[in-house]
mmCIF file of C-alpha atoms in Angstrom:
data_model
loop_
_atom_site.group_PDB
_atom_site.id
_atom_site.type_symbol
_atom_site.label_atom_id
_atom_site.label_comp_id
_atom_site.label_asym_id
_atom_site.label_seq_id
_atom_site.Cartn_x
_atom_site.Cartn_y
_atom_site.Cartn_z
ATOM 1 C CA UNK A 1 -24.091 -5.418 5.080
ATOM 2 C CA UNK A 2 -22.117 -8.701 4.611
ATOM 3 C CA UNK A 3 -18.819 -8.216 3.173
ATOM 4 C CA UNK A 4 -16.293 -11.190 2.701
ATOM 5 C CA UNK A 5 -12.843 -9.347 1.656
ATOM 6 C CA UNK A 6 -9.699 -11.072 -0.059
ATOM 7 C CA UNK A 7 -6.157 -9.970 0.518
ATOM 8 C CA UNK A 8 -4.406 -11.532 -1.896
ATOM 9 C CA UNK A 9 -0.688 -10.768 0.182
ATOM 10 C CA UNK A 10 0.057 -12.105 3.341
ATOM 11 C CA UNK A 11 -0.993 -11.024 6.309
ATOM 12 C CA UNK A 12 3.102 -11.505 8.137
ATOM 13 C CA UNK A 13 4.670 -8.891 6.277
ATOM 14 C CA UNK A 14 3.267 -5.611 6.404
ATOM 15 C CA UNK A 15 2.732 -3.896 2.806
ATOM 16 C CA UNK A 16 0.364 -1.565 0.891
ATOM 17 C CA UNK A 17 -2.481 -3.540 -0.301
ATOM 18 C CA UNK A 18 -2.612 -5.441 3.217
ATOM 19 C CA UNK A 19 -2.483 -1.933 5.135
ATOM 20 C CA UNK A 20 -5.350 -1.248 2.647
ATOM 21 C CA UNK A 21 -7.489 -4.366 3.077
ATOM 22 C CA UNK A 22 -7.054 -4.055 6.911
ATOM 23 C CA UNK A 23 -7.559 -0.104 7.670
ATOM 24 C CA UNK A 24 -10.783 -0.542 4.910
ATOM 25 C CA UNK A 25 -12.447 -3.513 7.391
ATOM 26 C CA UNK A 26 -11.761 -1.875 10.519
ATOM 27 C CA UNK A 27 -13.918 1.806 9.305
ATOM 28 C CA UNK A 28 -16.445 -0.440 7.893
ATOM 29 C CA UNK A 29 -16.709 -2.575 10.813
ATOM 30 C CA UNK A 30 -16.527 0.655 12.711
ATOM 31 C CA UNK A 31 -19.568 1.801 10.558
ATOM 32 C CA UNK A 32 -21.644 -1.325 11.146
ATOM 33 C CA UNK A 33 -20.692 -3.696 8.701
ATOM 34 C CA UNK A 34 -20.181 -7.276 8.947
ATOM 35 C CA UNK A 35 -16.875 -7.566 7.446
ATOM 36 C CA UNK A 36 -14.630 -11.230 6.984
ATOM 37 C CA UNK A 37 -11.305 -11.077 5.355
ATOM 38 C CA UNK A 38 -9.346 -14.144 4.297
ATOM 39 C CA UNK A 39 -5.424 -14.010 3.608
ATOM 40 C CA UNK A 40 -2.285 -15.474 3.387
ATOM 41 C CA UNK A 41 -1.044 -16.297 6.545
ATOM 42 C CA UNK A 42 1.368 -18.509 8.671
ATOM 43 C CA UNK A 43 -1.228 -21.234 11.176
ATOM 44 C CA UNK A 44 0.272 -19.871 13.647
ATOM 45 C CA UNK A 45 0.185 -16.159 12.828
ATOM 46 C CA UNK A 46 -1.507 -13.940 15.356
ATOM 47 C CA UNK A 47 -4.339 -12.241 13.428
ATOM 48 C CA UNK A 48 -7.035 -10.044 14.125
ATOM 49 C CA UNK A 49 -10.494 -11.615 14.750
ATOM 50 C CA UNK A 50 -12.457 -10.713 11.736
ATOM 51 C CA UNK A 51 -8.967 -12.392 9.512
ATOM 52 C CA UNK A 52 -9.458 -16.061 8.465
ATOM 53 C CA UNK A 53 -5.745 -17.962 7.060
ATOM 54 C CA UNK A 54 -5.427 -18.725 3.843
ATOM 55 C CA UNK A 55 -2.329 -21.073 4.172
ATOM 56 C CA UNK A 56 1.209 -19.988 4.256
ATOM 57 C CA UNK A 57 2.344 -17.884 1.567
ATOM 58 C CA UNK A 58 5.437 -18.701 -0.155
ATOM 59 C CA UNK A 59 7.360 -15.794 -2.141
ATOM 60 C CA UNK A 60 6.698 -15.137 -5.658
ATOM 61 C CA UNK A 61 8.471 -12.484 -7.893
ATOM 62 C CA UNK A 62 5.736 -9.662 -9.198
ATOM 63 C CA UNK A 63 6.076 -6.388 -10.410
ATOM 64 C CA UNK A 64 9.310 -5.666 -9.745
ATOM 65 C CA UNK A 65 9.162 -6.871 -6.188
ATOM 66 C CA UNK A 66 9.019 -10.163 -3.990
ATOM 67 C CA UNK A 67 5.172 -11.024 -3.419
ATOM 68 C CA UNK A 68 4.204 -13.594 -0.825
ATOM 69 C CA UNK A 69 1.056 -15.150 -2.380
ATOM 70 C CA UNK A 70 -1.134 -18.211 -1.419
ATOM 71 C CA UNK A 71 -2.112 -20.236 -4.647
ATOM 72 C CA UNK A 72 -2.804 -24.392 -4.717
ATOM 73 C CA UNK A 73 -5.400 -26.715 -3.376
ATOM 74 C CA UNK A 74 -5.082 -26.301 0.368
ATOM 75 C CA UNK A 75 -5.958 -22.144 -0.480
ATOM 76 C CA UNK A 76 -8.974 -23.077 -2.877
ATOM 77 C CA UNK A 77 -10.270 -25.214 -0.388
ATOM 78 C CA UNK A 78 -9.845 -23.033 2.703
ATOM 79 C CA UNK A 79 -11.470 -19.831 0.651
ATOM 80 C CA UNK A 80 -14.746 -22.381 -0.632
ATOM 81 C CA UNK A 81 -15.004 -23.098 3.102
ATOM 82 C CA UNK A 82 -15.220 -19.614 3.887
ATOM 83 C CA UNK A 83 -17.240 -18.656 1.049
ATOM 84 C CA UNK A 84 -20.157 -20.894 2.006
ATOM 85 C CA UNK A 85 -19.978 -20.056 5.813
ATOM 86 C CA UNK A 86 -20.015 -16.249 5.301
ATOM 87 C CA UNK A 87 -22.932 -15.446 3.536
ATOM 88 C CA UNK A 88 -21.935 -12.231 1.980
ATOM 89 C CA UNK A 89 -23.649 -9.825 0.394
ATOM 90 C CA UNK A 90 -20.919 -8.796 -1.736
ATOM 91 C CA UNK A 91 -17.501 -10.337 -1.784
ATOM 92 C CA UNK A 92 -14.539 -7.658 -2.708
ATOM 93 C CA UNK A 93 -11.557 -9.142 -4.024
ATOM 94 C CA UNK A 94 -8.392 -6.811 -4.313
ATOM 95 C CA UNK A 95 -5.837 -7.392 -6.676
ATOM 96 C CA UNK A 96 -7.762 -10.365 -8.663
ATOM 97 C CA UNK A 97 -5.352 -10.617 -11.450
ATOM 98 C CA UNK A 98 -2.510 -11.382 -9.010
ATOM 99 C CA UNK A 99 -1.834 -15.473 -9.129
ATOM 100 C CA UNK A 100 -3.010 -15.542 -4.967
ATOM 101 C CA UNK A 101 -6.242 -15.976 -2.855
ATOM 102 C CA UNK A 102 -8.263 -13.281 -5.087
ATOM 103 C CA UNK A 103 -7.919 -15.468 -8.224
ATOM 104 C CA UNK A 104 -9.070 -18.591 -6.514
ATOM 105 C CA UNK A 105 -11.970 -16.374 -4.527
ATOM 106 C CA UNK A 106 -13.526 -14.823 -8.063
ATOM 107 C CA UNK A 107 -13.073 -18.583 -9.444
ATOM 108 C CA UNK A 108 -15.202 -20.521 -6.353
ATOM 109 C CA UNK A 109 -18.066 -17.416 -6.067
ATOM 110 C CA UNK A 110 -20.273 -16.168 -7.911
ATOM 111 C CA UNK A 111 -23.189 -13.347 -7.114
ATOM 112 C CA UNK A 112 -21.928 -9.600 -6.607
ATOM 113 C CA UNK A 113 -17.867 -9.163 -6.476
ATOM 114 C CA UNK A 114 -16.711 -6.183 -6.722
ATOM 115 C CA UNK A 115 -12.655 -5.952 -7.299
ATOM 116 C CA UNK A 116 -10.018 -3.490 -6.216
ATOM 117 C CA UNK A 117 -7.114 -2.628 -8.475
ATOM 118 C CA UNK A 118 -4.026 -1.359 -6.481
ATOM 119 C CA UNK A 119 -1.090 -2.166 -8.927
ATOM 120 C CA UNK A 120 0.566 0.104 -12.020
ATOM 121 C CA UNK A 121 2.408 -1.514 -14.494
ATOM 122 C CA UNK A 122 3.843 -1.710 -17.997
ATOM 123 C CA UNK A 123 2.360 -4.577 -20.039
ATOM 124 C CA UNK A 124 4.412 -7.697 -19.578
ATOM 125 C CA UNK A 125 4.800 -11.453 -21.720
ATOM 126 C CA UNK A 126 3.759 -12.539 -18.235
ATOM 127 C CA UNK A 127 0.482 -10.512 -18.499
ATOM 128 C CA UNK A 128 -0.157 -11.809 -22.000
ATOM 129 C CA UNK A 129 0.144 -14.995 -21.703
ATOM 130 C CA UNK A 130 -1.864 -15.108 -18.821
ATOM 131 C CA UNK A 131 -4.582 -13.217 -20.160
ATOM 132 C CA UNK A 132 -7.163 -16.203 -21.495
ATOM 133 C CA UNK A 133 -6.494 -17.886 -17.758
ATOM 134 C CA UNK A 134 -7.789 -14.550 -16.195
ATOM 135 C CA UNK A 135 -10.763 -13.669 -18.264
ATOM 136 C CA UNK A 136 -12.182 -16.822 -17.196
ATOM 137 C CA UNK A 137 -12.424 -15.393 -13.251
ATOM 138 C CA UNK A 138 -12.165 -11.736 -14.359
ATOM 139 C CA UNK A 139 -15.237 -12.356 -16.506
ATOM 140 C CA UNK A 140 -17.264 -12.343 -13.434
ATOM 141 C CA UNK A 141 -16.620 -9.166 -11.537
ATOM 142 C CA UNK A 142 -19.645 -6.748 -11.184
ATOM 143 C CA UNK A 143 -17.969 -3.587 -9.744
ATOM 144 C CA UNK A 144 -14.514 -2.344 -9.994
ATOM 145 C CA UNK A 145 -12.568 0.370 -8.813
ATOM 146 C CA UNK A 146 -8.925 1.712 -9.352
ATOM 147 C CA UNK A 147 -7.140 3.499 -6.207
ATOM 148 C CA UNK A 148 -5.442 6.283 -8.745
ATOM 149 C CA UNK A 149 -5.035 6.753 -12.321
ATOM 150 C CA UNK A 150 -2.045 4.803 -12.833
ATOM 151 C CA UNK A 151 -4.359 1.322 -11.594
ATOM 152 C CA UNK A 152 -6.759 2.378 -13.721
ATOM 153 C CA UNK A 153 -4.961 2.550 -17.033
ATOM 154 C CA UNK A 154 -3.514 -0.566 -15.824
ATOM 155 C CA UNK A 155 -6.403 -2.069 -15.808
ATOM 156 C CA UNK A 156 -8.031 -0.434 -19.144
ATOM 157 C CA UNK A 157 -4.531 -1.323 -21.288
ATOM 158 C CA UNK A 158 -4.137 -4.619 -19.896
ATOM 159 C CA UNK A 159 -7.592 -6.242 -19.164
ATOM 160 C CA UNK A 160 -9.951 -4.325 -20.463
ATOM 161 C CA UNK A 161 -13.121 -2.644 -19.035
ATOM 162 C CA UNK A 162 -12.464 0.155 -16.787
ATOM 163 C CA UNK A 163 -13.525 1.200 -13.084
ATOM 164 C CA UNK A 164 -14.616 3.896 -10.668
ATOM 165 C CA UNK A 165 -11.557 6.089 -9.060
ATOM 166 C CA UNK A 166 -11.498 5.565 -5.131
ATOM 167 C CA UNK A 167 -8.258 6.674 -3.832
ATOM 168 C CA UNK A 168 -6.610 4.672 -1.299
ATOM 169 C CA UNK A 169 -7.385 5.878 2.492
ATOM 170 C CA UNK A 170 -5.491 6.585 5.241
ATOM 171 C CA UNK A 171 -6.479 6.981 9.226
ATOM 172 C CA UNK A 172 -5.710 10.416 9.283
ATOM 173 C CA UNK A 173 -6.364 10.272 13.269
ATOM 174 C CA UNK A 174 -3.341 7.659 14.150
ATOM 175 C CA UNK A 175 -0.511 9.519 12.785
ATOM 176 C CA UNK A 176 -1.956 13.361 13.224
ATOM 177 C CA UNK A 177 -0.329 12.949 17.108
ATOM 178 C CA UNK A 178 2.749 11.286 17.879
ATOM 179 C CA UNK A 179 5.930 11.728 20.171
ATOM 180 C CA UNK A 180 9.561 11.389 18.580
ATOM 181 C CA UNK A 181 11.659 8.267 19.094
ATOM 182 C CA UNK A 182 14.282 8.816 21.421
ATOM 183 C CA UNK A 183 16.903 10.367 20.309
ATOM 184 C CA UNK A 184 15.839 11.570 17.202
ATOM 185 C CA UNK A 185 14.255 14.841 15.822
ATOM 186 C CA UNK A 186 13.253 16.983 14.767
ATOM 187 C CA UNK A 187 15.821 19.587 14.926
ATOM 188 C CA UNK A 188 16.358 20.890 11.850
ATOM 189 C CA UNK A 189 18.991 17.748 9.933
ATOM 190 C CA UNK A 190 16.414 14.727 9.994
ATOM 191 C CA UNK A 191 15.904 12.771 6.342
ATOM 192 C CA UNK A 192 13.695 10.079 6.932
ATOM 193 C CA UNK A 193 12.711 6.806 4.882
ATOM 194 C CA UNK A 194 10.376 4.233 5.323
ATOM 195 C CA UNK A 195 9.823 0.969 3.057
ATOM 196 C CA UNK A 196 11.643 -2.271 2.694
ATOM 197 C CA UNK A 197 15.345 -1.710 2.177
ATOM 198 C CA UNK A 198 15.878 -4.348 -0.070
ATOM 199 C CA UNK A 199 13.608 -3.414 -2.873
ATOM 200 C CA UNK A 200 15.218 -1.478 -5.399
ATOM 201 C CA UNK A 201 12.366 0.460 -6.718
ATOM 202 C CA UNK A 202 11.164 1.976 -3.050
ATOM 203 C CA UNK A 203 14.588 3.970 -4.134
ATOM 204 C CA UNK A 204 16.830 3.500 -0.671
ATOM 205 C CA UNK A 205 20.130 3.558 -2.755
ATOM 206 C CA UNK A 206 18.921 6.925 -4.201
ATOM 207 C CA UNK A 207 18.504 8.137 -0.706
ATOM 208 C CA UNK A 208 21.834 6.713 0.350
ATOM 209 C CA UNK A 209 23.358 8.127 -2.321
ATOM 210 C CA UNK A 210 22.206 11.772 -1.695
ATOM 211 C CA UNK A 211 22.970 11.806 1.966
ATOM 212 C CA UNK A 212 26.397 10.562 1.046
ATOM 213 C CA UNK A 213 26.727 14.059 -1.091
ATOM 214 C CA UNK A 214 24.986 16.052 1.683
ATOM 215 C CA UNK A 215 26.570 15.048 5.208
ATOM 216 C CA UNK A 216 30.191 15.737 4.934
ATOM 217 C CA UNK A 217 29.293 19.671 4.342
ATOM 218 C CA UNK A 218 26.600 19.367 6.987
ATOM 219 C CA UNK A 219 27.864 17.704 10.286
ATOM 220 C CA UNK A 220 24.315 17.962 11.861
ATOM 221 C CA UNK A 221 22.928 15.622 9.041
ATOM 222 C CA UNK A 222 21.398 12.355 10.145
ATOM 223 C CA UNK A 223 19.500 9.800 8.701
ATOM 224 C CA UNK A 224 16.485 7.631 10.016
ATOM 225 C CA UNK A 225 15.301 4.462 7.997
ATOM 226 C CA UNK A 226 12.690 2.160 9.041
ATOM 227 C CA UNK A 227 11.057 -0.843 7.468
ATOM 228 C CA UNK A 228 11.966 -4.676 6.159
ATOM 229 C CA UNK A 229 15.377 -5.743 5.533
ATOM 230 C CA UNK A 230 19.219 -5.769 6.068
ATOM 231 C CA UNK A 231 20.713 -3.261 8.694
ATOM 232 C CA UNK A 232 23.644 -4.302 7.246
ATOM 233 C CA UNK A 233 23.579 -4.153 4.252
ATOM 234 C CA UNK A 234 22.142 -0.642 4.610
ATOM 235 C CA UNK A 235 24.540 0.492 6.384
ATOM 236 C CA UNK A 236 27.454 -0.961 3.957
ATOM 237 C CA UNK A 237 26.649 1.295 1.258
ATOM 238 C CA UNK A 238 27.334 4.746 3.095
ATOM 239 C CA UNK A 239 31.500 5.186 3.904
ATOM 240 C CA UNK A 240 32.296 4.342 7.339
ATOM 241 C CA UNK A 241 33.148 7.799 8.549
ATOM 242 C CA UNK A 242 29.310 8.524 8.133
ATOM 243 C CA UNK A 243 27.727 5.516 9.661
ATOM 244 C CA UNK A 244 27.201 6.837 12.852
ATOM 245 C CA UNK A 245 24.594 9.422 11.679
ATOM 246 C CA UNK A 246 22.370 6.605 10.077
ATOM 247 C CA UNK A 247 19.712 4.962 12.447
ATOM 248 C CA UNK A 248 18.103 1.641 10.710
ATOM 249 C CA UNK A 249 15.327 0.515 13.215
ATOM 250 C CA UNK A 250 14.376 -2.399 10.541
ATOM 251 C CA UNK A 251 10.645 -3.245 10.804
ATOM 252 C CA UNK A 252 8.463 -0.844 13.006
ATOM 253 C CA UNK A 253 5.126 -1.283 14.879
ATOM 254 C CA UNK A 254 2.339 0.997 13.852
ATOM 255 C CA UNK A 255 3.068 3.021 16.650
ATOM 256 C CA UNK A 256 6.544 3.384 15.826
ATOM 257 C CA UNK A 257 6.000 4.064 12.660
ATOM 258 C CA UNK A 258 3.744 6.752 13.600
ATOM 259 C CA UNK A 259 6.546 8.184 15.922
ATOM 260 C CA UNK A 260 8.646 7.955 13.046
ATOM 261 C CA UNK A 261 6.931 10.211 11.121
ATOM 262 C CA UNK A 262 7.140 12.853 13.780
ATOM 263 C CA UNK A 263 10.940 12.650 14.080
ATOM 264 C CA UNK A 264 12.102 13.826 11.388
ATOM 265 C CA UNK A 265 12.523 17.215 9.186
ATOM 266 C CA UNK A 266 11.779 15.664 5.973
ATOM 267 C CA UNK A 267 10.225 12.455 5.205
ATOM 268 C CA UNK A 268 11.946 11.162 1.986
ATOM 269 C CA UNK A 269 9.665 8.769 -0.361
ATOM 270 C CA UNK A 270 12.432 8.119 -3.226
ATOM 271 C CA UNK A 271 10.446 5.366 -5.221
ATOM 272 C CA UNK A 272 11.349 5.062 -8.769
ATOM 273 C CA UNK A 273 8.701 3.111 -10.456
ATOM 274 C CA UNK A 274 5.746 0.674 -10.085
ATOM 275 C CA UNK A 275 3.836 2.615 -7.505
ATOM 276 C CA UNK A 276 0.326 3.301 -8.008
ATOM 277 C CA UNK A 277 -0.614 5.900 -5.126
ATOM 278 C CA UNK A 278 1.873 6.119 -2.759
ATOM 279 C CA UNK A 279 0.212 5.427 1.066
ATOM 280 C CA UNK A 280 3.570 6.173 2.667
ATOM 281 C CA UNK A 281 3.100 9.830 1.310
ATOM 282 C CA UNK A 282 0.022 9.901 2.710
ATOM 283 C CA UNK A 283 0.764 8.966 6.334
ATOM 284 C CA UNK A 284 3.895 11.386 6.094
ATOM 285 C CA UNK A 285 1.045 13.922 5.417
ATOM 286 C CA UNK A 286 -1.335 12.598 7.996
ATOM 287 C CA UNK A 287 1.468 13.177 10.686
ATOM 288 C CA UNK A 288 2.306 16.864 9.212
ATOM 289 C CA UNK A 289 5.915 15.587 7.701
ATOM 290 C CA UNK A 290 7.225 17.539 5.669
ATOM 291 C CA UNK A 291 7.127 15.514 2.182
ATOM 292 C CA UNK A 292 10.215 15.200 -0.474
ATOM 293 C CA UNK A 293 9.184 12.554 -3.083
ATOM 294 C CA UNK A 294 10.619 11.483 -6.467
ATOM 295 C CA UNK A 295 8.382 12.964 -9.358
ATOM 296 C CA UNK A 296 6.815 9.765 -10.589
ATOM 297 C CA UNK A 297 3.108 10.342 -11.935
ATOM 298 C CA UNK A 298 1.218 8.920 -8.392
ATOM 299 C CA UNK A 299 3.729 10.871 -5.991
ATOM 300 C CA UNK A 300 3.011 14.255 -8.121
ATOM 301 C CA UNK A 301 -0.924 13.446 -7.865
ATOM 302 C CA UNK A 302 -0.968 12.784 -4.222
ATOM 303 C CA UNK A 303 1.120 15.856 -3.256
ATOM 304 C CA UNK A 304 -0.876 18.151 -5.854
ATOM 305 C CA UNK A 305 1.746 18.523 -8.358
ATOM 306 C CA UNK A 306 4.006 19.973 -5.479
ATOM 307 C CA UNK A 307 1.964 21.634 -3.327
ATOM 308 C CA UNK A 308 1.706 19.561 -0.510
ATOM 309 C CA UNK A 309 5.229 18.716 -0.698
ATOM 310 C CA UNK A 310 8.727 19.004 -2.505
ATOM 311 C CA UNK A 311 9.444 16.780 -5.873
ATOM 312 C CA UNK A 312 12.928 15.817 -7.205
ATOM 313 C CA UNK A 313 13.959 14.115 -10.116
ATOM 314 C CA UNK A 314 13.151 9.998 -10.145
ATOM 315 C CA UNK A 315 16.436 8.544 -9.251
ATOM 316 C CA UNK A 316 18.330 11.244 -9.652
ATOM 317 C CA UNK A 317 20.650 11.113 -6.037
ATOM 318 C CA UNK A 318 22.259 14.963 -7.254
ATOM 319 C CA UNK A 319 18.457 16.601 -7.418
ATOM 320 C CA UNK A 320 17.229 14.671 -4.265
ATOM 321 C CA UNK A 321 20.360 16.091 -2.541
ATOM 322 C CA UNK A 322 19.488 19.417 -3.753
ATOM 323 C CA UNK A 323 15.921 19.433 -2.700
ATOM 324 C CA UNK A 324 16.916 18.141 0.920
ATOM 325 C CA UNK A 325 19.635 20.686 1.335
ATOM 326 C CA UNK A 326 16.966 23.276 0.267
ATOM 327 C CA UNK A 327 14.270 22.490 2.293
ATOM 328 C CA UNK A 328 16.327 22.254 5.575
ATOM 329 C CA UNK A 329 17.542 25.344 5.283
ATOM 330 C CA UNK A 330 14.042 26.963 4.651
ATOM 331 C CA UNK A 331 11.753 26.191 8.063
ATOM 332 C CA UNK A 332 9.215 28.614 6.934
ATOM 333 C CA UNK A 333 9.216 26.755 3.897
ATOM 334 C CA UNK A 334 8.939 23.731 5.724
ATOM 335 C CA UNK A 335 6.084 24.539 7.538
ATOM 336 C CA UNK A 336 4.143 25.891 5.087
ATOM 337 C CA UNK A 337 4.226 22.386 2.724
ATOM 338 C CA UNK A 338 3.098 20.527 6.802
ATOM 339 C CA UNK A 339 -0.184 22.891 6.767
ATOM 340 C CA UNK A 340 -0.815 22.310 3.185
ATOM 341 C CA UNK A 341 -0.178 18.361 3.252
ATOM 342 C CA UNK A 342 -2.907 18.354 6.564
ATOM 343 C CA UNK A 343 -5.387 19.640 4.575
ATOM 344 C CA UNK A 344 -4.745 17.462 1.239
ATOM 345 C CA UNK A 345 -4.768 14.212 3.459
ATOM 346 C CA UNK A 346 -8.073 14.766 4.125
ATOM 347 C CA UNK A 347 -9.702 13.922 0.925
ATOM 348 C CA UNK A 348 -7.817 10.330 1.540
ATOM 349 C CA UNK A 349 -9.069 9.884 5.843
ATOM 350 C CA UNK A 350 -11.138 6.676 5.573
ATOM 351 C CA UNK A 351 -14.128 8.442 7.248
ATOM 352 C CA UNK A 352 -14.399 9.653 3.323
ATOM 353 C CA UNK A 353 -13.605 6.476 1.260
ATOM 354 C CA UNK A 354 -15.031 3.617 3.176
ATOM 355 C CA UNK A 355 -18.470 5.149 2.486
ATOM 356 C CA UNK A 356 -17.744 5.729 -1.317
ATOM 357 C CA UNK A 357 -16.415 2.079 -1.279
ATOM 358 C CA UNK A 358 -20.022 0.952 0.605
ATOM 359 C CA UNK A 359 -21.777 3.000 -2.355
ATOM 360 C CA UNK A 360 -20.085 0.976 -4.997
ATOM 361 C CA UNK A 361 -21.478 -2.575 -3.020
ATOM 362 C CA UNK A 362 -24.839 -1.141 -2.861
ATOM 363 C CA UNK A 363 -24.910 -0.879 -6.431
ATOM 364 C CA UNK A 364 -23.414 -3.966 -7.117
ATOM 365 C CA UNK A 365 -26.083 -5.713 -4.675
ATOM 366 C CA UNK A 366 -28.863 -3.802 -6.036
ATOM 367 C CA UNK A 367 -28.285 -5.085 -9.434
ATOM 368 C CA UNK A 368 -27.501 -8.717 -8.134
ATOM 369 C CA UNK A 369 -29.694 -11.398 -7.936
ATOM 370 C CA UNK A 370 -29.080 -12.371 -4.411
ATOM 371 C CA UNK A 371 -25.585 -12.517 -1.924
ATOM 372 C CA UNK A 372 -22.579 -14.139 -2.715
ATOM 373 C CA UNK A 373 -22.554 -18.506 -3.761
ATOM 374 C CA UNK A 374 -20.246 -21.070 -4.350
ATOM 375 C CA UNK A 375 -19.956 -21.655 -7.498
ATOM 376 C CA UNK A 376 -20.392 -25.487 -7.988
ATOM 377 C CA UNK A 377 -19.983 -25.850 -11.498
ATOM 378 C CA UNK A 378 -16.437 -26.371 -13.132
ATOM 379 C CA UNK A 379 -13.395 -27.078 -11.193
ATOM 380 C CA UNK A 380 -11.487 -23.597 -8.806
ATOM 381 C CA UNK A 381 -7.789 -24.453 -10.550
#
């Protein structure tokens, strides 16, 4: 099968819905499939061969966060270029409500499209007034599906319609093995954080907070973060005397970030809103981390209401301190929520999705008249 896919984020900064887009080509061109993404992207970016630039993204604010999105004539006509050379069976947009290369991609096609809805949210002015302007491209989607609950609703409550539940996927193989960074654990005091620092709702100052409570009664007590953003700055929110114990490595390869996962005790995800699944968790899980996550409605889904990993209190620096403290102390413990969180993360290995993904474009092309067109009628913005 043809499949053209659209990221609508950029393809320089890693993030959740480009992780997605890229991990979901590779098993299906690992399966067979013919598979084209275009994306945001710098000229000059290096990308990998089966990626086709959208033009440089520029940063947008969106949900709570800093999007880089492509959006304006040079993207339209870069994404009708590409629609007419791939001839795709099916064209899968993700995110198509987001003002970026998915809006412009549902606009300029037409045939089977089958959309991807990542994003949880509380409805917005910004979503209302916006509305009308979407129908017109969300109007032609044949096929959609929600990675969790939360999407879904989203979707239901603010767009209408509703969609098939495919969970987001994870390569279960590339974090399952791993050496520690040097240096680093575990050994019994390892908290461990990855996201970009300088988003507010991936919950860093929570973290901060807590180990701030936790490390002057434990001397062993260190703290690794990894991901986008200021060292700096980081480090200017714990008192001096405790800096030392903090490691920021700022943004990681995927091997590092793999390594990451295996060098610590527990792997902290201390998000307080806006997340949808939470692929973080499932990586931690992947590698065998031991999981302590804020108890927002995706994180308690993924880790089975607490089964396959500790919950504290969203935002609440006192609980998350608590939960740390207890769950260092209790290596059995420890090791019991690492077997269980190998055998939850299995349900989310690509292996598993990709093909319920593939059924959802057969059905889409079955009922289709044909691949994927330009649409030459009416004008893309």
């Amino acid at each position: 099968m043809r499949v053209g896919m659209v990221c609508p984020y950029t393809w320089d900064v890693p993030g959740g819905v480009m992780a997605h887009v890229r991990d979901l080509a590779e098993a299906l061109i690992a399966d067979g499939h013919h598979v084209s993404v275009i994306a945001p992207a710098s000229d000059d970016a290096p990308l990998p061969f089966y990626v086709t630039s959208a033009g440089r993204a520029v940063p947008v604010p969106y949900n709570g966060s800093v999007a880089r999105l492509a959006f304006g004539f040079l993207s339209a006509g870069r994404v009708r270029k590409w629609l007419r050379e791939g001839r795709f069976d099916v064209l899968h947009v993700h995110e198509p409500a987001v003002p970026s290369v998915g809006l412009l991609a549902c606009w300029a096609a037409r045939g089977p499209i089958v959309a991807t809805f990542h994003a949880s949210y509380q409805r917005s002015r910004a979503v209302s007034v916006t509305a009308p302007v979407l129908h017109t491209a969300l109007e032609k989607i044949t096929g959609r599906i929600a990675v969790s609950d939360a999407a879904r609703k989203t979707l239901v409550e603010h767009m209408g319609g509703d969609a098939v539940l495919i969970p987001n996927g994870v390569t279960v193989s590339r974090y399952a093995q791993a050496e520690p960074l040097p240096g680093w654990g575990p050994d019994g005091g390892v908290i461990g954080f990855l996201g970009r620092m300088d988003e507010p709702r991936k919950g860093l100052p929570v973290l901060l907070e807590a180990f701030t409570l936790l490390a002057p009664e434990r001397p062993g007590l260190r703290l690794l973060v990894a991901g986008p953003g200021d060292a700096d700055e980081v480090l200017s929110k714990v008192p001096a005397a405790l800096r030392d114990r903090v490691g920021v490595l700022g943004m990681v390869s995927e091997e590092d970030k793999a390594r990451a996962y295996h060098s610590v005790d527990v792997f902290c995800a201390p998000n307080t809103h806006g997340e949808s699944f939470g692929i973080v968790l499932a990586e931690a899980m992947a590698a065998g981390a031991t999981v302590l996550a804020s108890d927002i409605p995706a994180f308690r889904k993924v880790l089975g209401e607490g089964q396959a990993g500790a919950l504290f209190t969203t935002g609440d620096a006192a609980s998350l301190a608590r939960e740390a403290a207890a769950l260092l102390d209790a290596p059995e413990r420890r090791a019991k929520l690492s077997d269980e969180a190998r055998v939850a993360v299995r349900r989310y290995d690509w292996s598993t999705v990709a093909r319920d993904v593939v059924r959802v474009y057969e059905t889409v092309a079955a009922t289709g008249s044909g691949g994927v067109e330009e649409e030459r009628r009416g004008a893309v913005l």
